[in-house]
Amino acid sequence: EPEVTQTPSHQVTQMGQEVILRCVPISNHLYFYWYRQILGQKVEFLVSFYNNEISEKSEIFDDQFSVERPDGSNFTLKIRSTKLEDSAMYFCASSEDGGEAFFGQGTRLTVV
Amino acid sequence: AQTVTQSQPEMSVQEAETVTLSCTYDTSESDYYLFWYKQPPSRQMILVIRQEAYKQQNATENRFSVNFQKAAKSFSLKISDSQLGDAAMYFCAYRRGPRNTDKLIFGTGTRLQVFP
């Protein structure tokens, strides 16, 4: 069964460092999303992406964040200069027609 | 702005029994989708069930069913014949209708424990 794949599963980084979280959406899907979940809290929307551009972004998604679909299969989230409060589980999701979103298994980001 | 509220931080149920998780939402939209996602200890988000607002019939997926009350803006999840593997966090989520890029808005979750 097709699935959304995220790498790495766990990333530890020093404060101030750049990190890139990678996602391979389901191959025929056209809509892509990043969400994050701070430990013990609810899942929050970061950004949606369609037709090679950002469709919507939340107020969390500030200038430190960027997304890219570099090669037609990967979908990446970059955090330029990580802060302690960026520690969270980051979920990538994709959707064929915008109706049902399939989530990856998440990347746990720990900023130390 | 749309909001989703889950008023039960924790629920418990005995194996083989039935449990209902509550969810209410607020929106001024008439066209939207509602979802229940399960998050086991592995932290992956798994879609359990989906309901389109324009459908009057309640969605059902095997042991999982919903009670969708559009006028009351209520969307509860019923799990019948509970199994140990049902233990997880359950998140209710809302998505606005026609624009396909619209985001999911999640509630704060309900932790379900299943006792043998």
Short mmCIF file of C-alpha atoms in Angstrom, two decimals:
data_model
loop_
_atom_site.label_atom_id
_atom_site.label_comp_id
_atom_site.label_asym_id
_atom_site.label_seq_id
_atom_site.Cartn_x
_atom_site.Cartn_y
_atom_site.Cartn_z
CA GLU A 1 0.00 0.00 0.00
CA PRO A 2 1.41 3.42 -0.92
CA GLU A 3 2.59 5.49 2.00
CA VAL A 4 4.19 8.80 2.86
CA THR A 5 7.80 8.32 3.93
CA GLN A 6 9.72 10.70 6.16
CA THR A 7 13.43 10.77 6.95
CA PRO A 8 15.08 10.85 9.35
CA SER A 9 12.87 9.40 12.05
CA HIS A 10 14.79 11.32 14.70
CA GLN A 11 17.06 14.32 14.29
CA VAL A 12 19.06 15.93 17.05
CA THR A 13 20.56 19.31 16.28
CA GLN A 14 22.26 22.14 18.08
CA MET A 15 20.45 25.41 18.52
CA GLY A 16 21.21 27.75 15.63
CA GLN A 17 21.91 24.97 13.17
CA GLU A 18 19.98 24.39 9.96
CA VAL A 19 17.96 21.22 9.53
CA ILE A 20 16.21 19.72 6.54
CA LEU A 21 13.37 17.29 7.07
CA ARG A 22 12.58 15.11 4.11
CA CYS A 23 9.36 13.60 2.88
CA VAL A 24 8.43 11.44 -0.07
CA PRO A 25 4.68 11.85 -0.66
CA ILE A 26 2.53 9.25 -2.33
CA SER A 27 3.43 9.34 -6.01
CA ASN A 28 0.19 10.52 -7.60
CA HIS A 29 -0.62 13.05 -4.90
CA LEU A 30 -0.66 16.73 -5.72
CA TYR A 31 -1.22 18.45 -2.38
CA PHE A 32 1.43 18.49 0.31
CA TYR A 33 1.45 19.65 3.90
CA TRP A 34 3.67 20.01 6.92
CA TYR A 35 2.27 19.85 10.44
CA ARG A 36 4.01 19.82 13.76
CA GLN A 37 3.15 18.49 17.20
CA ILE A 38 4.95 19.74 20.27
CA LEU A 39 5.09 16.93 22.82
CA GLY A 40 1.77 16.51 24.58
CA GLN A 41 0.02 19.14 22.49
CA LYS A 42 -2.23 19.14 19.47
CA VAL A 43 -1.18 18.88 15.88
CA GLU A 44 -0.70 22.29 14.27
CA PHE A 45 -0.68 23.24 10.60
CA LEU A 46 2.48 24.78 9.22
CA VAL A 47 2.17 25.03 5.46
CA SER A 48 0.40 23.65 2.41
CA PHE A 49 1.96 23.33 -1.03
CA TYR A 50 0.40 22.83 -4.44
CA ASN A 51 1.57 23.34 -7.99
CA ASN A 52 5.08 24.18 -6.84
CA GLU A 53 4.09 26.99 -4.57
CA ILE A 54 2.89 27.63 -1.06
CA SER A 55 -0.90 27.73 -0.87
CA GLU A 56 -1.21 28.71 2.75
CA LYS A 57 1.03 29.09 5.76
CA SER A 58 0.37 29.56 9.44
CA GLU A 59 1.83 32.22 11.67
CA ILE A 60 4.22 29.58 12.98
CA PHE A 61 5.76 29.35 9.51
CA ASP A 62 7.96 32.43 9.72
CA ASP A 63 11.07 33.37 7.76
CA GLN A 64 13.06 30.62 9.46
CA PHE A 65 11.02 28.01 7.61
CA SER A 66 10.97 27.13 3.94
CA VAL A 67 9.64 24.28 1.83
CA GLU A 68 10.77 22.91 -1.46
CA ARG A 69 9.95 20.18 -3.90
CA PRO A 70 13.36 19.89 -5.48
CA ASP A 71 12.99 16.92 -7.80
CA GLY A 72 9.34 16.03 -8.28
CA SER A 73 9.34 13.33 -5.64
CA ASN A 74 10.79 14.79 -2.44
CA PHE A 75 9.15 17.49 -0.35
CA THR A 76 11.40 19.14 2.19
CA LEU A 77 11.02 21.42 5.18
CA LYS A 78 14.02 23.53 6.09
CA ILE A 79 14.51 25.34 9.35
CA ARG A 80 17.35 27.78 8.94
CA SER A 81 18.38 28.52 12.49
CA THR A 82 16.76 26.16 14.93
CA LYS A 83 15.51 27.28 18.33
CA LEU A 84 14.78 25.19 21.38
CA GLU A 85 11.06 25.72 20.84
CA ASP A 86 11.30 24.09 17.41
CA SER A 87 11.64 20.75 19.17
CA ALA A 88 8.58 18.80 18.08
CA MET A 89 7.32 15.97 15.93
CA TYR A 90 7.03 17.11 12.32
CA PHE A 91 4.53 15.37 10.08
CA CYS A 92 4.39 15.47 6.34
CA ALA A 93 1.08 14.71 4.67
CA SER A 94 -0.09 14.39 1.11
CA SER A 95 -3.43 14.25 -0.62
CA GLU A 96 -4.50 13.29 -4.10
CA ASP A 97 -7.44 15.64 -4.35
CA GLY A 98 -7.35 17.57 -1.12
CA GLY A 99 -9.95 15.40 0.55
CA GLU A 100 -8.12 12.83 2.60
CA ALA A 101 -4.63 13.49 3.89
CA PHE A 102 -2.22 10.61 4.41
CA PHE A 103 0.42 11.24 7.03
CA GLY A 104 3.98 10.05 7.26
CA GLN A 105 5.32 8.49 10.41
CA GLY A 106 6.86 11.79 11.50
CA THR A 107 10.32 13.13 12.27
CA ARG A 108 11.12 13.82 15.88
CA LEU A 109 13.28 16.96 15.99
CA THR A 110 15.20 17.64 19.16
CA VAL A 111 17.03 20.95 19.45
CA VAL A 112 19.66 21.05 22.18
CA ALA B 1 -12.05 31.09 12.64
CA GLN B 2 -12.82 27.44 12.81
CA THR B 3 -12.15 25.59 16.05
CA VAL B 4 -12.33 21.99 17.16
CA THR B 5 -12.94 21.03 20.79
CA GLN B 6 -12.41 17.68 22.44
CA SER B 7 -13.59 17.95 26.02
CA GLN B 8 -12.39 14.54 27.19
CA PRO B 9 -8.62 14.49 27.76
CA GLU B 10 -8.78 10.81 28.73
CA MET B 11 -11.24 7.96 28.40
CA SER B 12 -11.05 4.31 29.31
CA VAL B 13 -12.96 1.25 28.23
CA GLN B 14 -12.92 -2.44 28.92
CA GLU B 15 -12.03 -4.78 26.12
CA ALA B 16 -15.07 -5.76 24.03
CA GLU B 17 -17.09 -2.84 25.35
CA THR B 18 -18.20 0.30 23.50
CA VAL B 19 -16.85 3.78 24.03
CA THR B 20 -17.80 7.16 22.57
CA LEU B 21 -15.38 10.03 22.12
CA SER B 22 -16.82 13.52 21.83
CA CYS B 23 -15.94 16.33 19.46
CA THR B 24 -17.57 19.66 18.77
CA TYR B 25 -16.53 22.24 16.25
CA ASP B 26 -17.34 25.77 15.29
CA THR B 27 -17.61 27.01 11.74
CA SER B 28 -19.69 29.30 9.61
CA GLU B 29 -19.03 27.20 6.52
CA SER B 30 -21.68 24.91 5.10
CA ASP B 31 -19.33 22.66 3.15
CA TYR B 32 -16.60 20.89 5.10
CA TYR B 33 -15.12 17.56 6.11
CA LEU B 34 -14.63 16.01 9.52
CA PHE B 35 -12.14 13.33 10.43
CA TRP B 36 -11.01 11.17 13.29
CA TYR B 37 -7.33 10.31 13.40
CA LYS B 38 -5.68 7.76 15.65
CA GLN B 39 -2.18 8.29 17.00
CA PRO B 40 -0.71 5.17 18.65
CA PRO B 41 2.48 5.31 20.73
CA SER B 42 4.48 5.18 17.49
CA ARG B 43 3.15 8.75 16.96
CA GLN B 44 2.03 8.11 13.37
CA MET B 45 -1.29 9.72 12.43
CA ILE B 46 -3.72 7.17 11.03
CA LEU B 47 -7.05 8.11 9.50
CA VAL B 48 -9.89 6.26 11.19
CA ILE B 49 -12.98 7.70 9.57
CA ARG B 50 -14.16 10.62 7.50
CA GLN B 51 -17.48 12.43 7.14
CA GLU B 52 -18.55 14.90 4.49
CA ALA B 53 -20.85 17.56 5.90
CA TYR B 54 -23.26 17.36 2.99
CA LYS B 55 -23.93 13.69 3.71
CA GLN B 56 -26.71 13.03 6.18
CA GLN B 57 -25.78 9.41 6.67
CA ASN B 58 -23.26 8.75 9.42
CA ALA B 59 -19.99 7.23 8.27
CA THR B 60 -19.07 3.72 9.38
CA GLU B 61 -15.82 1.79 9.10
CA ASN B 62 -16.06 -1.68 10.63
CA ARG B 63 -16.10 -1.18 14.43
CA PHE B 64 -15.86 2.60 14.11
CA SER B 65 -18.86 4.83 13.50
CA VAL B 66 -19.69 8.47 13.95
CA ASN B 67 -22.68 10.40 15.18
CA PHE B 68 -22.69 13.54 13.07
CA GLN B 69 -25.09 16.20 14.26
CA LYS B 70 -24.63 19.10 11.87
CA ALA B 71 -27.01 21.53 13.56
CA ALA B 72 -25.36 20.92 16.92
CA LYS B 73 -21.87 20.91 15.32
CA SER B 74 -21.10 17.66 17.03
CA PHE B 75 -19.08 14.76 15.65
CA SER B 76 -18.59 11.89 18.08
CA LEU B 77 -16.72 8.63 17.44
CA LYS B 78 -18.09 5.33 18.65
CA ILE B 79 -15.77 2.37 18.95
CA SER B 80 -17.59 -0.93 19.32
CA ASP B 81 -16.09 -4.18 20.59
CA SER B 82 -12.99 -2.32 21.79
CA GLN B 83 -9.67 -4.05 21.35
CA LEU B 84 -6.35 -3.57 23.12
CA GLY B 85 -4.93 -2.21 19.87
CA ASP B 86 -7.42 0.64 19.95
CA ALA B 87 -5.48 2.26 22.79
CA ALA B 88 -4.13 5.52 21.41
CA MET B 89 -4.64 9.27 21.19
CA TYR B 90 -7.62 10.15 19.05
CA PHE B 91 -7.79 13.49 17.31
CA CYS B 92 -10.87 15.04 15.78
CA ALA B 93 -10.11 17.26 12.79
CA TYR B 94 -11.95 19.68 10.54
CA ARG B 95 -11.23 20.73 7.01
CA ARG B 96 -13.07 23.41 5.09
CA GLY B 97 -14.71 22.30 1.87
CA PRO B 98 -14.14 23.29 -1.69
CA ARG B 99 -10.55 24.52 -1.71
CA ASN B 100 -8.45 21.42 -2.01
CA THR B 101 -5.44 22.94 -0.33
CA ASP B 102 -7.25 23.70 2.89
CA LYS B 103 -5.56 22.65 6.07
CA LEU B 104 -6.74 20.31 8.79
CA ILE B 105 -7.61 21.89 12.13
CA PHE B 106 -7.16 19.49 15.00
CA GLY B 107 -8.64 19.22 18.45
CA THR B 108 -6.47 18.65 21.50
CA GLY B 109 -7.03 14.91 21.49
CA THR B 110 -8.47 12.23 23.75
CA ARG B 111 -6.25 9.52 25.17
CA LEU B 112 -8.09 6.19 25.10
CA GLN B 113 -7.03 3.40 27.41
CA VAL B 114 -8.33 -0.11 26.86
CA PHE B 115 -8.30 -2.51 29.80
CA PRO B 116 -8.36 -6.29 29.41
#
